[in-house]
Short mmCIF file of C-alpha atoms in Angstrom, two decimals:
data_model
loop_
_atom_site.label_atom_id
_atom_site.label_comp_id
_atom_site.label_asym_id
_atom_site.label_seq_id
_atom_site.Cartn_x
_atom_site.Cartn_y
_atom_site.Cartn_z
CA MET A 1 -3.74 26.58 -14.73
CA LYS A 2 -4.85 23.27 -15.92
CA ALA A 3 -1.66 21.69 -14.24
CA GLU A 4 -2.57 23.35 -11.09
CA ASN A 5 -6.19 21.88 -11.42
CA GLU A 6 -5.10 18.21 -12.01
CA GLN A 7 -2.75 18.29 -9.16
CA ARG A 8 -5.63 19.81 -6.98
CA THR A 9 -7.63 16.87 -8.22
CA GLY A 10 -4.86 14.20 -7.53
CA LEU A 11 -4.22 15.30 -3.91
CA LEU A 12 -8.09 14.95 -3.30
CA TYR A 13 -8.23 11.13 -4.87
CA GLY A 14 -4.75 10.44 -2.93
CA PHE A 15 -6.62 12.13 0.50
CA GLY A 16 -9.60 9.92 -0.49
CA ALA A 17 -7.61 6.61 -0.95
CA TYR A 18 -5.30 6.89 2.12
CA GLY A 19 -8.14 8.23 4.11
CA MET A 20 -10.54 4.93 3.38
CA TRP A 21 -7.28 2.83 3.80
CA GLY A 22 -6.92 4.47 7.23
CA LEU A 23 -10.70 4.18 8.52
CA VAL A 24 -11.19 0.59 7.18
CA PRO A 25 -10.69 -0.63 10.69
CA LEU A 26 -14.23 0.77 11.46
CA PHE A 27 -15.68 -1.61 8.96
CA TRP A 28 -14.14 -5.23 9.39
CA PRO A 29 -15.86 -5.19 13.03
CA LEU A 30 -19.08 -5.09 11.17
CA LEU A 31 -18.73 -8.32 9.37
CA MET A 32 -18.60 -10.14 12.89
CA PRO A 33 -19.48 -13.02 13.37
CA SER A 34 -17.71 -14.06 10.27
CA GLY A 35 -14.30 -15.29 11.02
CA ALA A 36 -11.47 -13.55 9.21
CA ILE A 37 -11.09 -16.56 6.17
CA GLU A 38 -14.57 -16.02 5.34
CA ILE A 39 -14.37 -11.84 5.12
CA LEU A 40 -11.08 -12.66 3.11
CA ALA A 41 -12.93 -14.90 0.91
CA HIS A 42 -16.06 -12.96 0.22
CA ARG A 43 -13.50 -10.01 -0.25
CA MET A 44 -11.77 -12.33 -3.12
CA VAL A 45 -14.97 -12.94 -4.80
CA TRP A 46 -16.66 -9.61 -4.88
CA SER A 47 -13.45 -7.98 -5.74
CA LEU A 48 -13.46 -9.71 -8.94
CA ALA A 49 -16.89 -8.72 -9.73
CA VAL A 50 -16.22 -5.06 -8.76
CA VAL A 51 -13.12 -5.03 -11.11
CA ALA A 52 -14.70 -7.10 -13.95
CA VAL A 53 -17.57 -4.20 -14.23
CA ALA A 54 -14.94 -1.62 -14.24
CA LEU A 55 -13.05 -3.49 -17.04
CA LEU A 56 -16.22 -3.91 -18.87
CA ALA A 57 -17.02 -0.15 -18.68
CA LEU A 58 -13.43 0.83 -19.66
CA ARG A 59 -13.32 -1.84 -22.49
CA ARG A 60 -9.85 -2.95 -21.09
CA TRP A 61 -9.30 -6.61 -21.97
CA SER A 62 -6.29 -6.94 -24.31
CA TRP A 63 -3.58 -7.42 -21.26
CA ILE A 64 -5.11 -10.50 -20.28
CA ALA A 65 -4.43 -12.82 -23.32
CA GLU A 66 -0.76 -10.96 -23.10
CA LEU A 67 -0.56 -12.28 -19.22
CA VAL A 68 -1.93 -15.79 -20.26
CA ARG A 69 0.90 -16.29 -22.72
CA GLN A 70 3.59 -15.31 -20.26
CA PRO A 71 4.01 -18.00 -17.74
CA ARG A 72 6.89 -16.46 -15.69
CA LYS A 73 4.68 -13.31 -15.50
CA LEU A 74 1.16 -15.18 -14.58
CA GLY A 75 3.85 -17.15 -11.65
CA LEU A 76 4.60 -13.73 -10.41
CA THR A 77 1.03 -12.69 -10.35
CA ALA A 78 0.09 -16.10 -8.29
CA LEU A 79 2.81 -15.39 -6.16
CA ALA A 80 1.60 -11.84 -5.60
CA ALA A 81 -2.07 -13.00 -4.95
CA SER A 82 -0.53 -15.22 -2.39
CA VAL A 83 1.25 -12.69 -0.57
CA ILE A 84 -1.48 -9.95 -0.80
CA SER A 85 -4.16 -12.56 0.71
CA VAL A 86 -1.80 -13.24 3.64
CA ASN A 87 -1.55 -9.54 4.26
CA TRP A 88 -5.19 -9.12 3.98
CA GLY A 89 -6.09 -11.86 6.27
CA LEU A 90 -3.81 -11.31 8.89
CA TYR A 91 -5.14 -7.48 8.94
CA ILE A 92 -8.30 -8.68 9.23
CA TRP A 93 -7.86 -10.67 11.91
CA SER A 94 -6.10 -7.95 14.17
CA VAL A 95 -8.59 -5.76 13.68
CA ASN A 96 -11.25 -8.08 14.48
CA ASN A 97 -9.36 -9.23 17.49
CA GLY A 98 -7.68 -6.03 18.98
CA HIS A 99 -4.94 -5.20 17.32
CA VAL A 100 -5.59 -2.15 15.33
CA VAL A 101 -2.27 -0.21 16.88
CA GLU A 102 0.05 -3.10 16.19
CA ALA A 103 -1.35 -3.22 12.89
CA SER A 104 -0.74 0.18 11.96
CA LEU A 105 2.82 -0.21 13.29
CA GLY A 106 3.02 -2.47 10.22
CA TYR A 107 2.39 0.11 7.58
CA PHE A 108 4.44 2.50 9.79
CA ILE A 109 7.69 0.31 9.31
CA ASN A 110 6.59 -1.02 6.02
CA PRO A 111 8.98 1.83 4.41
CA LEU A 112 11.66 0.62 6.08
CA VAL A 113 11.46 -2.88 5.51
CA THR A 114 10.83 -1.98 1.91
CA ILE A 115 14.52 -0.25 2.18
CA ALA A 116 15.89 -3.54 3.55
CA LEU A 117 14.49 -5.75 0.74
CA GLY A 118 16.16 -3.29 -1.96
CA VAL A 119 19.55 -3.69 -0.55
CA LEU A 120 18.95 -7.62 0.29
CA VAL A 121 17.26 -8.73 -2.84
CA LEU A 122 18.06 -5.68 -5.39
CA GLY A 123 21.61 -4.63 -4.32
CA GLU A 124 20.62 -1.31 -3.91
CA ARG A 125 23.23 1.20 -1.96
CA LEU A 126 21.66 3.37 0.82
CA ARG A 127 22.46 6.93 1.63
CA ARG A 128 23.73 7.45 5.01
CA ALA A 129 20.39 8.89 6.14
CA GLN A 130 18.80 5.83 5.06
CA TRP A 131 20.89 3.59 6.97
CA ALA A 132 20.29 5.79 10.11
CA ALA A 133 16.61 5.27 9.64
CA VAL A 134 16.74 1.87 9.28
CA GLY A 135 19.09 1.44 12.40
CA VAL A 136 16.40 3.45 14.33
CA GLY A 137 13.89 1.38 13.05
CA LEU A 138 15.35 -1.84 14.32
CA ALA A 139 15.87 0.07 17.62
CA ALA A 140 12.17 0.77 17.91
CA VAL A 141 11.52 -3.18 17.37
CA VAL A 142 13.22 -4.03 20.06
CA VAL A 143 12.00 -1.47 22.17
CA LEU A 144 8.48 -2.37 21.05
CA ALA A 145 9.38 -6.47 21.63
CA VAL A 146 10.25 -5.40 25.50
CA GLY A 147 6.88 -3.21 25.62
CA TYR A 148 4.83 -6.44 24.20
CA GLY A 149 6.72 -8.89 26.19
CA ARG A 150 7.31 -10.64 22.67
CA PRO A 151 8.18 -9.60 19.19
CA PRO A 152 5.97 -7.58 17.35
CA TRP A 153 4.85 -10.47 15.28
CA ILE A 154 1.73 -8.94 13.55
CA SER A 155 3.41 -5.87 12.53
CA LEU A 156 6.56 -7.17 11.16
CA ALA A 157 4.20 -9.88 9.48
CA LEU A 158 2.21 -7.07 8.06
CA ALA A 159 5.09 -5.23 6.90
CA CYS A 160 7.09 -7.85 5.40
CA SER A 161 4.15 -9.33 3.23
CA PHE A 162 3.27 -6.00 2.01
CA ALA A 163 7.00 -4.94 1.18
CA THR A 164 7.25 -8.48 -0.67
CA TYR A 165 4.01 -7.68 -2.42
CA GLY A 166 5.44 -4.32 -3.63
CA LEU A 167 8.58 -6.16 -4.78
CA ILE A 168 6.71 -8.19 -6.77
CA LYS A 169 4.62 -5.71 -8.35
CA LYS A 170 7.69 -3.53 -9.50
CA LYS A 171 9.10 -6.72 -11.12
CA LEU A 172 5.43 -7.15 -12.92
CA ASP A 173 5.10 -3.57 -14.01
CA MET A 174 1.18 -3.77 -14.28
CA GLY A 175 -1.40 -1.05 -13.63
CA GLY A 176 -3.60 -1.18 -10.59
CA LEU A 177 -7.09 -2.32 -11.86
CA GLU A 178 -5.32 -4.89 -13.98
CA SER A 179 -3.00 -6.27 -11.26
CA LEU A 180 -6.09 -6.47 -8.90
CA THR A 181 -8.39 -8.22 -11.66
CA ALA A 182 -5.42 -10.70 -12.13
CA GLU A 183 -4.80 -11.62 -8.79
CA THR A 184 -8.58 -11.89 -7.74
CA ALA A 185 -9.13 -13.73 -10.95
CA LEU A 186 -6.46 -16.35 -9.75
CA LEU A 187 -8.05 -16.70 -5.96
CA PHE A 188 -11.51 -16.59 -7.25
CA LEU A 189 -12.10 -20.67 -7.48
CA PRO A 190 -10.21 -21.34 -4.01
CA ALA A 191 -12.33 -18.48 -2.48
CA LEU A 192 -15.57 -19.40 -3.68
CA GLY A 193 -14.96 -23.23 -2.97
CA TYR A 194 -14.22 -22.11 0.58
CA LEU A 195 -17.36 -20.34 0.82
CA LEU A 196 -19.30 -23.05 -0.86
CA TRP A 197 -17.76 -25.74 1.54
CA LEU A 198 -18.53 -23.38 4.79
CA GLY A 199 -22.48 -23.44 3.09
CA MET A 200 -22.41 -27.46 3.21
CA GLU A 201 -20.92 -27.50 6.62
CA GLY A 202 -23.55 -24.96 7.66
CA ARG A 203 -21.07 -22.44 9.07
CA SER A 204 -21.57 -19.75 6.77
CA THR A 205 -22.69 -16.44 7.91
CA PHE A 206 -23.76 -15.20 4.39
CA ALA A 207 -27.42 -16.34 4.50
CA SER A 208 -27.88 -16.99 8.03
CA GLN A 209 -27.32 -13.60 9.57
CA GLY A 210 -29.76 -11.79 7.47
CA LEU A 211 -29.92 -9.47 4.36
CA GLY A 212 -27.87 -6.36 5.96
CA HIS A 213 -25.07 -8.85 6.68
CA SER A 214 -25.06 -10.37 3.42
CA ALA A 215 -25.02 -7.03 1.81
CA LEU A 216 -21.90 -6.15 4.09
CA LEU A 217 -19.89 -8.97 2.84
CA ALA A 218 -21.02 -8.18 -0.75
CA SER A 219 -19.51 -4.83 -0.17
CA THR A 220 -16.04 -5.81 0.60
CA GLY A 221 -15.65 -5.79 -3.06
CA LEU A 222 -16.47 -1.97 -3.03
CA VAL A 223 -14.17 -1.65 0.04
CA THR A 224 -11.13 -2.96 -1.69
CA ALA A 225 -11.77 -1.41 -5.32
CA ILE A 226 -12.76 1.92 -4.65
CA PRO A 227 -9.45 3.02 -2.68
CA LEU A 228 -7.40 1.36 -5.43
CA ILE A 229 -9.34 3.06 -8.10
CA CYS A 230 -8.71 6.52 -6.24
CA PHE A 231 -5.06 5.52 -5.74
CA GLY A 232 -4.62 4.93 -9.37
CA ALA A 233 -6.36 8.53 -10.22
CA ALA A 234 -3.75 10.16 -7.66
CA ALA A 235 -0.60 8.63 -9.09
CA ILE A 236 -1.25 9.81 -12.55
CA ARG A 237 -1.74 13.48 -11.11
CA VAL A 238 0.83 13.92 -8.21
CA PRO A 239 4.33 13.57 -7.94
CA LEU A 240 5.82 10.63 -6.71
CA SER A 241 7.45 12.56 -3.46
CA THR A 242 3.84 13.76 -2.66
CA LEU A 243 2.55 10.31 -2.98
CA GLY A 244 4.86 9.21 -0.81
CA LEU A 245 3.90 11.57 1.77
CA LEU A 246 0.54 10.74 1.96
CA GLN A 247 0.94 7.03 2.46
CA TYR A 248 1.47 8.11 6.19
CA LEU A 249 -2.26 9.08 6.35
CA ALA A 250 -3.43 5.49 6.35
CA PRO A 251 -1.43 4.06 9.28
CA VAL A 252 -1.83 7.76 11.19
CA PHE A 253 -5.64 7.29 11.08
CA GLN A 254 -5.51 3.51 11.81
CA PHE A 255 -3.18 4.43 14.95
CA ALA A 256 -5.59 6.83 16.10
CA LEU A 257 -8.77 4.69 15.99
CA GLY A 258 -6.84 1.73 17.88
CA VAL A 259 -6.04 4.41 20.69
CA LEU A 260 -9.01 6.60 20.81
CA TYR A 261 -12.12 4.46 19.34
CA PHE A 262 -10.79 1.11 20.07
CA HIS A 263 -9.42 2.15 23.75
CA GLU A 264 -6.10 -0.40 23.16
CA ALA A 265 -3.40 0.11 25.84
CA MET A 266 -0.46 2.43 25.12
CA PRO A 267 1.82 1.74 27.99
CA PRO A 268 5.16 4.47 28.02
CA GLU A 269 7.35 1.44 26.19
CA ARG A 270 5.07 1.33 23.60
CA TRP A 271 4.98 5.14 22.97
CA ALA A 272 8.56 5.15 23.06
CA GLY A 273 8.76 2.35 20.23
CA PHE A 274 6.26 3.90 18.34
CA GLY A 275 8.23 7.57 18.64
CA LEU A 276 11.50 5.62 17.54
CA VAL A 277 9.52 4.56 14.22
CA TRP A 278 8.19 8.08 13.71
CA VAL A 279 11.98 9.70 14.18
CA ALA A 280 12.89 7.02 11.49
CA LEU A 281 10.41 8.17 9.15
CA VAL A 282 11.01 11.92 9.55
CA VAL A 283 14.63 11.03 8.49
CA LEU A 284 13.49 8.83 5.78
CA THR A 285 11.30 11.60 4.11
CA TRP A 286 13.70 14.27 4.95
CA ASP A 287 16.31 12.48 3.07
CA ALA A 288 13.82 11.62 -0.13
CA LEU A 289 12.78 15.15 -0.39
CA ARG A 290 16.35 16.22 -0.12
CA THR A 291 17.14 13.75 -3.01
CA SER A 292 14.43 14.79 -4.90
CA ARG A 293 15.24 18.57 -4.89
CA ARG A 294 18.82 17.59 -5.72
CA SER A 295 17.69 15.43 -8.50
CA ARG A 296 15.18 18.17 -9.97
CA ALA A 297 18.23 21.11 -9.70
CA ARG A 298 20.45 18.76 -11.63
CA LEU A 299 18.11 17.70 -14.11
CA ALA A 300 17.15 21.69 -14.77
CA ARG A 301 21.00 22.78 -14.84
CA ALA A 302 21.42 19.89 -17.48
CA GLY A 303 18.39 21.27 -19.26
CA ALA A 304 19.70 24.42 -19.39
CA GLY A 305 22.99 23.59 -20.45
CA ALA A 306 21.78 21.54 -23.42
CA GLY A 307 19.70 24.49 -24.64
CA GLU A 308 22.78 26.89 -24.86
CA ALA A 309 24.42 24.57 -26.45
CA ALA A 310 21.87 23.93 -29.17
CA ALA A 311 21.72 27.38 -29.43
CA ALA A 312 25.26 28.15 -29.99
CA ALA A 313 25.16 25.20 -32.75
CA ALA A 314 22.51 26.68 -34.54
CA PRO A 315 23.20 28.06 -38.40
CA GLY A 316 23.71 31.92 -38.32
CA SER A 317 23.93 32.11 -34.37
CA ALA A 318 25.88 34.74 -33.08
CA PRO A 319 29.48 33.42 -31.65
CA ALA A 320 29.84 33.31 -27.96
CA PRO A 321 31.59 36.73 -26.93
CA SER A 322 35.30 36.04 -26.15
CA ARG A 323 36.64 36.01 -22.51
CA GLU A 324 40.10 36.85 -23.56
CA PRO A 325 41.23 40.72 -23.34
CA ALA A 326 41.29 42.38 -26.87
#
């Protein structure tokens, strides 16, 4: 009963995290007339303040000294911070410049790009269904390039930057709160310096647009940290396969907002391209679920076999019945 309650709680956290990420396109336009880079800088500065308070409350500081003593890990953290900055900045710019649908496509194709990186960088081998999904995904990019009259650069840049970020995080093996703290700490001084420079140039919107605007810019720290905290709570309570399915909630919400709320154009060729992407994701998800079930079945059989062997080897156990005729 306790396990079921934990999993139910984990699902609620997961829905909360991906739901907030999916609805965030409604937030960035509220920060205009601030530009994308100014919003990004505020996001870095205020995120550090939020996660620092969280770490202070949890008293989780010991990892900092360990990170500082490992130059390679510190370098990877700096690289992760740079890559996610590109991702964040491009996403904010996309939403505030009428490209919500194209931005959502980036997160739809992110799993396919992640698989491609696994093959190219880590030398992983793909199953036939995964190859099929990647092939359909490439066809979708071609169809969308024809539809847009250009390659979907925003989608590809968002997908590649986030997949690269995931690859670096895999090598870092740090907790979500700790990694966000380290990344924002490394970006804090450049971001603060940029904001101070904007103020000296008279181009900052933080103090010139009223207290409400200043509060919204400061709240970017909460907008960044709260979904991540919910995600961390979900990750320790629900199976990875379930979390993998929940990840599609965010781009689904973003796509729906782009079409229904922001009224972005969706001519037939774009519907065709998105349709191919969704087919690829269905194939990928089906293959992942099937592989997960097979792995669990093999582990169960192996566990049962080990239990029988241990029982047979135990002192005083009865000999196994003979299969030979008497």
